[in-house]
Coordinates of C-alpha atoms in Angstrom, one line a residue:
M1 CA -8.4 10.6 -43.7
K2 CA -8.4 11.6 -40.0
I3 CA -10.5 14.7 -39.7
F4 CA -13.0 14.4 -42.5
T5 CA -15.0 11.2 -43.3
R6 CA -12.8 8.4 -44.4
L7 CA -15.6 7.4 -46.9
S8 CA -14.6 10.2 -49.1
F9 CA -16.1 9.8 -52.6
G10 CA -13.3 11.5 -54.5
L11 CA -10.4 9.8 -52.7
S12 CA -7.5 9.5 -55.1
L13 CA -6.3 6.1 -54.2
A14 CA -3.4 6.0 -56.5
L15 CA -2.1 7.4 -59.8
L16 CA -1.2 5.0 -62.5
S17 CA 1.0 7.3 -64.3
S18 CA 3.3 7.6 -61.2
C19 CA 3.1 4.1 -60.0
A20 CA 6.6 3.3 -61.2
E21 CA 7.9 6.4 -59.5
P22 CA 10.1 5.5 -56.6
Q23 CA 8.7 6.4 -53.3
Q24 CA 9.9 9.8 -52.0
D25 CA 12.4 9.6 -49.2
D26 CA 11.8 10.9 -45.8
Q27 CA 12.8 14.4 -46.9
R28 CA 11.8 16.9 -44.2
L29 CA 9.6 19.8 -45.2
S30 CA 11.5 23.1 -45.4
L31 CA 9.6 26.3 -46.1
T32 CA 11.4 29.3 -47.6
P33 CA 9.6 32.6 -47.6
V34 CA 9.2 34.1 -51.1
T35 CA 7.3 37.0 -52.6
Y36 CA 4.4 37.1 -55.1
A37 CA 6.7 38.8 -57.5
M38 CA 8.7 35.6 -57.6
L39 CA 5.7 33.5 -58.8
D40 CA 6.1 33.3 -62.6
G41 CA 2.7 34.0 -64.1
W42 CA 1.0 35.3 -60.9
Q43 CA 0.0 38.6 -62.6
A44 CA -1.7 36.5 -65.4
E45 CA -3.7 34.4 -63.0
T46 CA -7.4 35.0 -62.5
P47 CA -7.8 35.0 -58.6
E48 CA -11.4 36.3 -58.8
A49 CA -12.4 33.0 -60.3
L50 CA -10.9 31.2 -57.4
L51 CA -12.7 33.0 -54.6
P52 CA -15.8 30.7 -54.7
L53 CA -13.5 27.6 -54.3
L54 CA -11.8 29.2 -51.3
R55 CA -15.2 30.2 -49.8
G56 CA -16.4 26.7 -50.2
E57 CA -13.3 25.4 -48.3
C58 CA -13.9 28.0 -45.5
Q59 CA -17.4 26.9 -45.0
R60 CA -16.1 23.4 -44.2
I61 CA -13.1 24.5 -42.2
M62 CA -14.9 27.0 -40.0
R63 CA -17.4 24.3 -38.9
L64 CA -14.5 22.4 -37.3
P65 CA -13.2 22.9 -33.7
A66 CA -10.4 25.4 -33.7
E67 CA -7.8 22.8 -32.7
T68 CA -8.7 20.4 -35.4
R69 CA -5.5 19.5 -37.4
L70 CA -5.9 19.9 -41.1
G71 CA -2.5 18.2 -41.8
G72 CA 1.2 18.7 -41.9
D73 CA 3.6 19.2 -39.0
A74 CA 2.5 22.2 -36.9
S75 CA 6.1 22.7 -35.8
L76 CA 7.2 23.2 -39.4
I77 CA 4.2 25.2 -40.7
P78 CA 3.9 28.8 -39.4
N79 CA 0.1 29.0 -39.8
G80 CA -2.8 27.1 -41.3
S81 CA -2.3 23.6 -40.0
K82 CA -5.2 24.0 -37.6
A83 CA -8.8 25.0 -38.4
G84 CA -8.8 28.0 -36.0
E85 CA -5.8 29.5 -37.8
W86 CA -7.9 30.1 -40.9
R87 CA -10.5 32.3 -39.2
G88 CA -9.0 35.7 -40.3
A89 CA -8.5 34.7 -44.0
C90 CA -11.9 33.0 -44.2
T91 CA -13.8 35.9 -42.6
A92 CA -12.1 38.4 -44.9
A93 CA -12.9 36.2 -48.0
Q94 CA -16.6 36.8 -47.5
S95 CA -16.4 40.6 -48.3
V96 CA -13.9 40.6 -51.2
G97 CA -15.1 42.2 -54.3
A98 CA -15.4 40.3 -57.6
T99 CA -12.8 42.3 -59.5
P100 CA -9.4 40.9 -60.4
E101 CA -7.7 43.7 -58.5
A102 CA -9.7 43.0 -55.3
A103 CA -9.2 39.3 -55.4
R104 CA -5.4 39.6 -56.1
A105 CA -5.1 42.1 -53.2
Y106 CA -7.0 39.7 -50.9
F107 CA -4.7 36.8 -51.6
E108 CA -1.6 38.9 -51.3
T109 CA -2.9 40.4 -48.0
W110 CA -4.1 37.2 -46.3
F111 CA -1.7 34.5 -47.6
A112 CA 2.0 34.3 -47.2
P113 CA 3.9 32.3 -50.0
Y114 CA 6.5 29.8 -49.1
L115 CA 8.6 27.7 -51.4
V116 CA 8.1 24.0 -50.8
S117 CA 10.2 22.5 -53.6
N118 CA 11.9 23.5 -56.8
D119 CA 11.7 19.9 -58.0
G120 CA 8.3 18.8 -56.9
L121 CA 6.5 16.0 -58.8
T122 CA 3.1 16.7 -60.3
T123 CA 1.0 13.9 -61.7
G124 CA -2.7 13.7 -62.6
Y125 CA -5.9 11.8 -61.9
Y126 CA -9.4 12.0 -63.3
E127 CA -12.9 10.7 -63.0
P128 CA -13.3 7.9 -65.5
Q129 CA -16.4 7.2 -67.6
I130 CA -17.1 3.5 -67.8
Y131 CA -19.9 1.6 -69.6
A132 CA -22.1 -0.4 -67.3
S133 CA -25.3 -2.3 -67.0
A134 CA -27.8 -2.5 -64.1
V135 CA -28.1 -6.2 -64.7
R136 CA -25.7 -9.0 -65.6
T137 CA -25.6 -9.7 -69.4
P138 CA -23.2 -11.6 -71.7
E139 CA -21.4 -8.3 -72.4
F140 CA -21.3 -7.1 -68.7
Q141 CA -19.9 -9.8 -66.5
T142 CA -17.8 -8.0 -63.9
P143 CA -19.5 -6.9 -60.7
L144 CA -19.1 -3.5 -59.1
Y145 CA -19.5 -4.2 -55.4
G146 CA -20.9 -2.0 -52.7
Q147 CA -19.5 -2.3 -49.1
P148 CA -20.1 -5.7 -47.6
A149 CA -21.8 -5.8 -44.2
D150 CA -19.1 -8.0 -42.7
L151 CA -16.3 -5.6 -43.6
I152 CA -15.1 -4.1 -40.2
H153 CA -12.7 -1.2 -39.7
T154 CA -11.8 -0.9 -36.0
K155 CA -9.0 -0.5 -33.5
D156 CA -7.0 -3.5 -32.2
T157 CA -5.9 -3.9 -28.5
A158 CA -2.8 -1.8 -29.3
G159 CA -4.9 1.1 -30.6
N160 CA -4.0 0.5 -34.2
W161 CA -6.7 0.7 -37.0
V162 CA -7.3 -2.6 -38.6
T163 CA -9.7 -3.9 -41.3
G164 CA -11.0 -7.4 -41.5
R165 CA -13.9 -9.7 -40.7
W166 CA -15.0 -12.2 -38.0
E167 CA -14.6 -15.8 -38.8
G168 CA -15.1 -18.6 -36.3
G169 CA -14.7 -16.2 -33.4
Q170 CA -11.4 -14.8 -34.8
F171 CA -10.8 -11.4 -36.4
V172 CA -9.1 -12.1 -39.7
P173 CA -8.0 -10.0 -42.7
Y174 CA -10.7 -9.3 -45.3
Y175 CA -10.8 -11.1 -48.6
T176 CA -8.0 -10.1 -51.0
R177 CA -8.6 -9.2 -54.7
A178 CA -7.8 -12.7 -55.8
E179 CA -10.3 -14.2 -53.3
I180 CA -13.0 -11.8 -54.4
D181 CA -12.2 -12.5 -58.1
R182 CA -12.7 -16.2 -57.3
G183 CA -16.2 -15.6 -55.9
A184 CA -15.8 -14.8 -52.2
L185 CA -18.7 -12.3 -52.4
D186 CA -20.9 -14.1 -54.8
G187 CA -24.6 -14.3 -54.0
R188 CA -24.7 -11.5 -51.4
G189 CA -26.5 -9.0 -53.7
L190 CA -23.8 -6.4 -53.4
E191 CA -23.7 -5.5 -57.1
I192 CA -24.2 -1.8 -57.8
A193 CA -23.7 -2.4 -61.5
W194 CA -22.0 -4.8 -63.9
L195 CA -18.9 -3.7 -66.0
R196 CA -17.5 -4.9 -69.2
S197 CA -14.2 -6.1 -67.9
P198 CA -12.0 -6.7 -64.8
E199 CA -9.7 -4.0 -66.3
D200 CA -12.5 -1.4 -66.2
L201 CA -13.1 -2.3 -62.6
F202 CA -9.4 -2.1 -61.7
F203 CA -8.8 1.3 -63.2
L204 CA -12.0 2.6 -61.6
Q205 CA -10.7 1.4 -58.2
I206 CA -7.4 3.1 -58.8
Q207 CA -9.1 6.4 -59.4
G208 CA -11.6 5.9 -56.5
A209 CA -14.6 7.6 -58.2
G210 CA -16.2 7.6 -61.6
R211 CA -19.2 7.8 -63.9
L212 CA -21.1 4.9 -65.1
V213 CA -22.6 5.3 -68.6
M214 CA -25.6 2.9 -68.4
T215 CA -27.0 0.9 -71.2
D216 CA -30.2 3.1 -71.2
G217 CA -28.1 6.2 -71.7
S218 CA -28.3 7.5 -68.2
V219 CA -25.1 8.4 -66.2
R220 CA -24.6 7.4 -62.6
R221 CA -21.7 8.6 -60.4
V222 CA -20.1 6.2 -58.0
G223 CA -17.5 6.9 -55.3
F224 CA -15.3 5.3 -52.7
A225 CA -17.1 3.6 -49.9
A226 CA -14.5 1.4 -48.3
K227 CA -11.5 -0.9 -49.0
N228 CA -10.5 -4.3 -47.8
G229 CA -7.5 -3.1 -45.8
A230 CA -4.8 -4.9 -47.9
A231 CA -1.7 -3.1 -48.9
Y232 CA -1.8 -1.2 -52.2
V233 CA 0.7 -2.5 -54.7
P234 CA 1.1 -0.5 -58.0
I235 CA 1.1 -2.8 -61.0
G236 CA 3.4 -0.5 -62.8
R237 CA 6.0 -1.0 -60.2
V238 CA 5.5 -4.8 -60.5
L239 CA 6.1 -4.6 -64.3
V240 CA 9.2 -2.5 -63.8
H241 CA 10.6 -5.0 -61.2
D242 CA 9.9 -7.9 -63.6
N243 CA 11.7 -6.1 -66.5
E244 CA 8.4 -6.0 -68.5
M245 CA 8.4 -2.2 -68.8
A246 CA 10.9 0.7 -68.2
A247 CA 10.0 3.0 -65.4
Q248 CA 9.9 6.1 -67.7
D249 CA 7.4 4.3 -69.9
V250 CA 4.8 3.6 -67.2
S251 CA 1.6 5.6 -67.9
L252 CA -2.1 5.0 -67.9
S253 CA -2.2 4.1 -71.6
S254 CA 0.9 1.9 -71.4
L255 CA -0.6 -0.2 -68.6
R256 CA -3.9 -0.5 -70.4
N257 CA -2.0 -1.6 -73.5
W258 CA 0.0 -4.2 -71.6
L259 CA -3.1 -5.7 -70.1
A260 CA -4.8 -5.8 -73.5
A261 CA -1.7 -7.4 -75.1
H262 CA -1.4 -10.1 -72.4
P263 CA -5.0 -11.3 -71.7
D264 CA -3.7 -14.6 -70.3
R265 CA -1.6 -12.7 -67.7
A266 CA -3.8 -9.7 -67.0
Q267 CA -5.7 -11.1 -64.1
T268 CA -2.6 -12.5 -62.4
L269 CA -0.9 -9.1 -62.7
M270 CA -3.9 -7.2 -61.3
E271 CA -4.1 -9.6 -58.4
Q272 CA -0.5 -8.7 -57.5
N273 CA -2.4 -5.7 -56.0
P274 CA -4.5 -7.3 -53.2
N275 CA -6.1 -3.9 -52.3
Y276 CA -9.8 -3.9 -53.3
V277 CA -12.1 -0.9 -53.3
F278 CA -15.9 -1.0 -52.7
F279 CA -18.2 1.8 -54.0
R280 CA -21.5 3.6 -53.4
R281 CA -23.8 5.6 -55.5
V282 CA -23.2 9.4 -55.3
D283 CA -26.3 11.3 -56.4
T284 CA -25.8 14.5 -54.3
V285 CA -23.4 16.4 -56.7
P286 CA -24.5 17.5 -60.2
L287 CA -22.7 15.8 -63.1
D288 CA -21.3 19.1 -64.3
R289 CA -19.0 19.2 -61.2
G290 CA -16.3 16.8 -60.1
A291 CA -16.8 14.2 -57.4
P292 CA -16.3 15.3 -53.8
G293 CA -12.7 15.1 -52.6
S294 CA -11.4 14.4 -49.1
M295 CA -12.7 17.7 -47.8
G296 CA -16.2 16.9 -49.1
I297 CA -16.0 19.6 -51.7
P298 CA -16.6 18.8 -55.4
L299 CA -13.3 18.8 -57.2
T300 CA -12.6 21.4 -59.9
P301 CA -10.6 20.4 -63.0
G302 CA -7.3 22.1 -63.2
R303 CA -7.7 23.6 -59.7
S304 CA -8.0 20.7 -57.2
V305 CA -5.0 18.6 -56.2
A306 CA -4.4 15.7 -54.0
I307 CA -1.5 16.1 -51.6
D308 CA 0.3 14.2 -48.8
R309 CA -1.5 15.3 -45.7
D310 CA 1.4 14.3 -43.5
V311 CA 3.4 17.1 -45.3
L312 CA 0.9 19.9 -46.0
P313 CA -2.6 20.8 -44.6
L314 CA -5.7 20.2 -46.6
G315 CA -7.3 23.4 -48.0
V316 CA -4.1 25.3 -48.6
P317 CA -3.6 27.1 -51.9
L318 CA -0.7 25.8 -53.9
W319 CA 1.1 27.6 -56.7
L320 CA 2.3 25.0 -59.3
D321 CA 4.8 25.9 -61.9
T322 CA 5.2 22.8 -64.1
K323 CA 4.5 21.3 -67.5
V324 CA 1.3 19.6 -68.7
P325 CA 0.7 17.4 -71.8
L326 CA -0.7 19.0 -74.9
A327 CA -3.1 17.5 -77.5
N328 CA -0.3 17.5 -80.1
G329 CA 1.8 15.2 -77.9
G330 CA 4.2 17.8 -76.5
E331 CA 4.2 19.7 -73.2
G332 CA 3.3 23.2 -72.3
H333 CA 4.4 25.5 -69.5
W334 CA 1.6 25.6 -66.8
T335 CA 1.5 28.0 -63.9
H336 CA -1.7 28.2 -61.8
L337 CA -3.1 28.5 -58.3
T338 CA -4.6 25.2 -57.1
F339 CA -6.1 24.0 -53.8
A340 CA -5.2 20.9 -51.7
Q341 CA -8.6 19.3 -51.6
D342 CA -7.9 15.6 -51.8
V343 CA -5.4 12.9 -50.7
G344 CA -4.0 9.8 -52.3
S345 CA -2.5 6.6 -51.0
D346 CA 0.3 6.8 -53.5
I347 CA 0.8 10.6 -53.2
K348 CA 3.6 10.8 -50.7
G349 CA 6.5 13.2 -50.0
V350 CA 7.5 16.8 -50.1
G351 CA 6.5 18.5 -53.3
R352 CA 4.0 15.9 -54.5
A353 CA 0.8 17.1 -56.1
D354 CA -1.8 15.0 -58.0
L355 CA -3.8 17.3 -60.3
F356 CA -7.5 16.6 -60.9
T357 CA -8.0 16.8 -64.7
G358 CA -11.7 16.3 -64.9
W359 CA -13.7 13.5 -66.6
G360 CA -14.0 11.9 -70.0
A361 CA -11.5 11.0 -72.6
P362 CA -9.5 14.3 -72.7
A363 CA -9.1 14.3 -68.9
E364 CA -7.9 10.7 -69.1
Q365 CA -5.3 11.5 -71.7
V366 CA -3.9 14.4 -69.7
A367 CA -3.9 12.4 -66.4
G368 CA -2.3 9.4 -68.1
R369 CA 0.6 11.4 -69.5
L370 CA 1.1 14.0 -66.7
R371 CA 4.3 13.4 -64.7
S372 CA 6.4 16.6 -64.5
R373 CA 8.9 18.1 -62.2
G374 CA 8.4 21.7 -61.2
R375 CA 8.1 24.4 -58.5
M376 CA 5.6 24.2 -55.7
V377 CA 4.8 27.2 -53.5
V378 CA 2.3 27.0 -50.6
L379 CA 0.2 30.0 -49.6
L380 CA -0.4 29.9 -45.8
P381 CA -3.1 32.0 -44.2
H382 CA -2.0 34.8 -42.0
P383 CA -3.3 34.6 -38.4
S384 CA -6.3 36.8 -37.5
S385 CA -5.4 40.2 -36.1
E386 CA -8.1 39.7 -33.4

């Protein structure tokens, strides 16, 4: 993140179900004007239910200096890439009536739809629920670490952001996953909680936020605090490269199954990803809402998406026309208005969207299987008439 705090609790660090997906090429964003009549399912949408989400975004955006960049290339995006360009739409949102007709008229008046891609890739992420203990026990042996005091994120002499630590008067890279697994942080008192397995920790780090179900029955939310600065390496891509799994078979469940079936190789595989995430307690958001995303707004299941901020601005409404997994194992046609409220390290390219599916087992099942091609349309705010 560049304009909102980088210590975003809901940061979607990567999606396991897409980790074998080849990186998008450097396709340049091209926006084609379309009409609302061309959005399949628009008349069946419930825009009145989305006004509170938009108003929450506006409260954040309107606090920013007018020239603050929200993302995307301003030369390619007609309006909405800067905070000040939202003033008209945000001001008008405050007085919209609660009826479906008023809400639909508001969006059609204040937002212009542009086709981003007819072949965009939608994946899913979720807020995992993991069993944990406040103290180390024979069952809970894996530490969940808070941010170490010696982890430094700063600029080097060339002006580039670097992460590391001081050792013997030299600034060196921070400890890798393998070094931490071998005890580099032992004895510092950094443990927020203790988990059942390294695999639970690994998947929590991938998602970037989660809920800890404690041994006393209480639930604690934890979120992203910092990372060690090492490159993120998707383990699904490693398995595909090593001919251990076909690319089309990579999913959350298949990766969990592989790790469970190869306990002697699981740690070595996970350590192929040297990136390591540290956490913090998040007690400011009720548990009936999602963790805050990169905009600092609690994520809404089925409505919040992570996007590539180099392509599109944060905050923009996105119409997604795709397919989602069903409980019976099939897929269903899914057309809904969503909001770009998060980012992800592995969410790159034109047409990429990572849908927040919620928390708990059903959300995990949908996120783990969701990887569908479809249409993406961005709704850009009209400039104020002032």
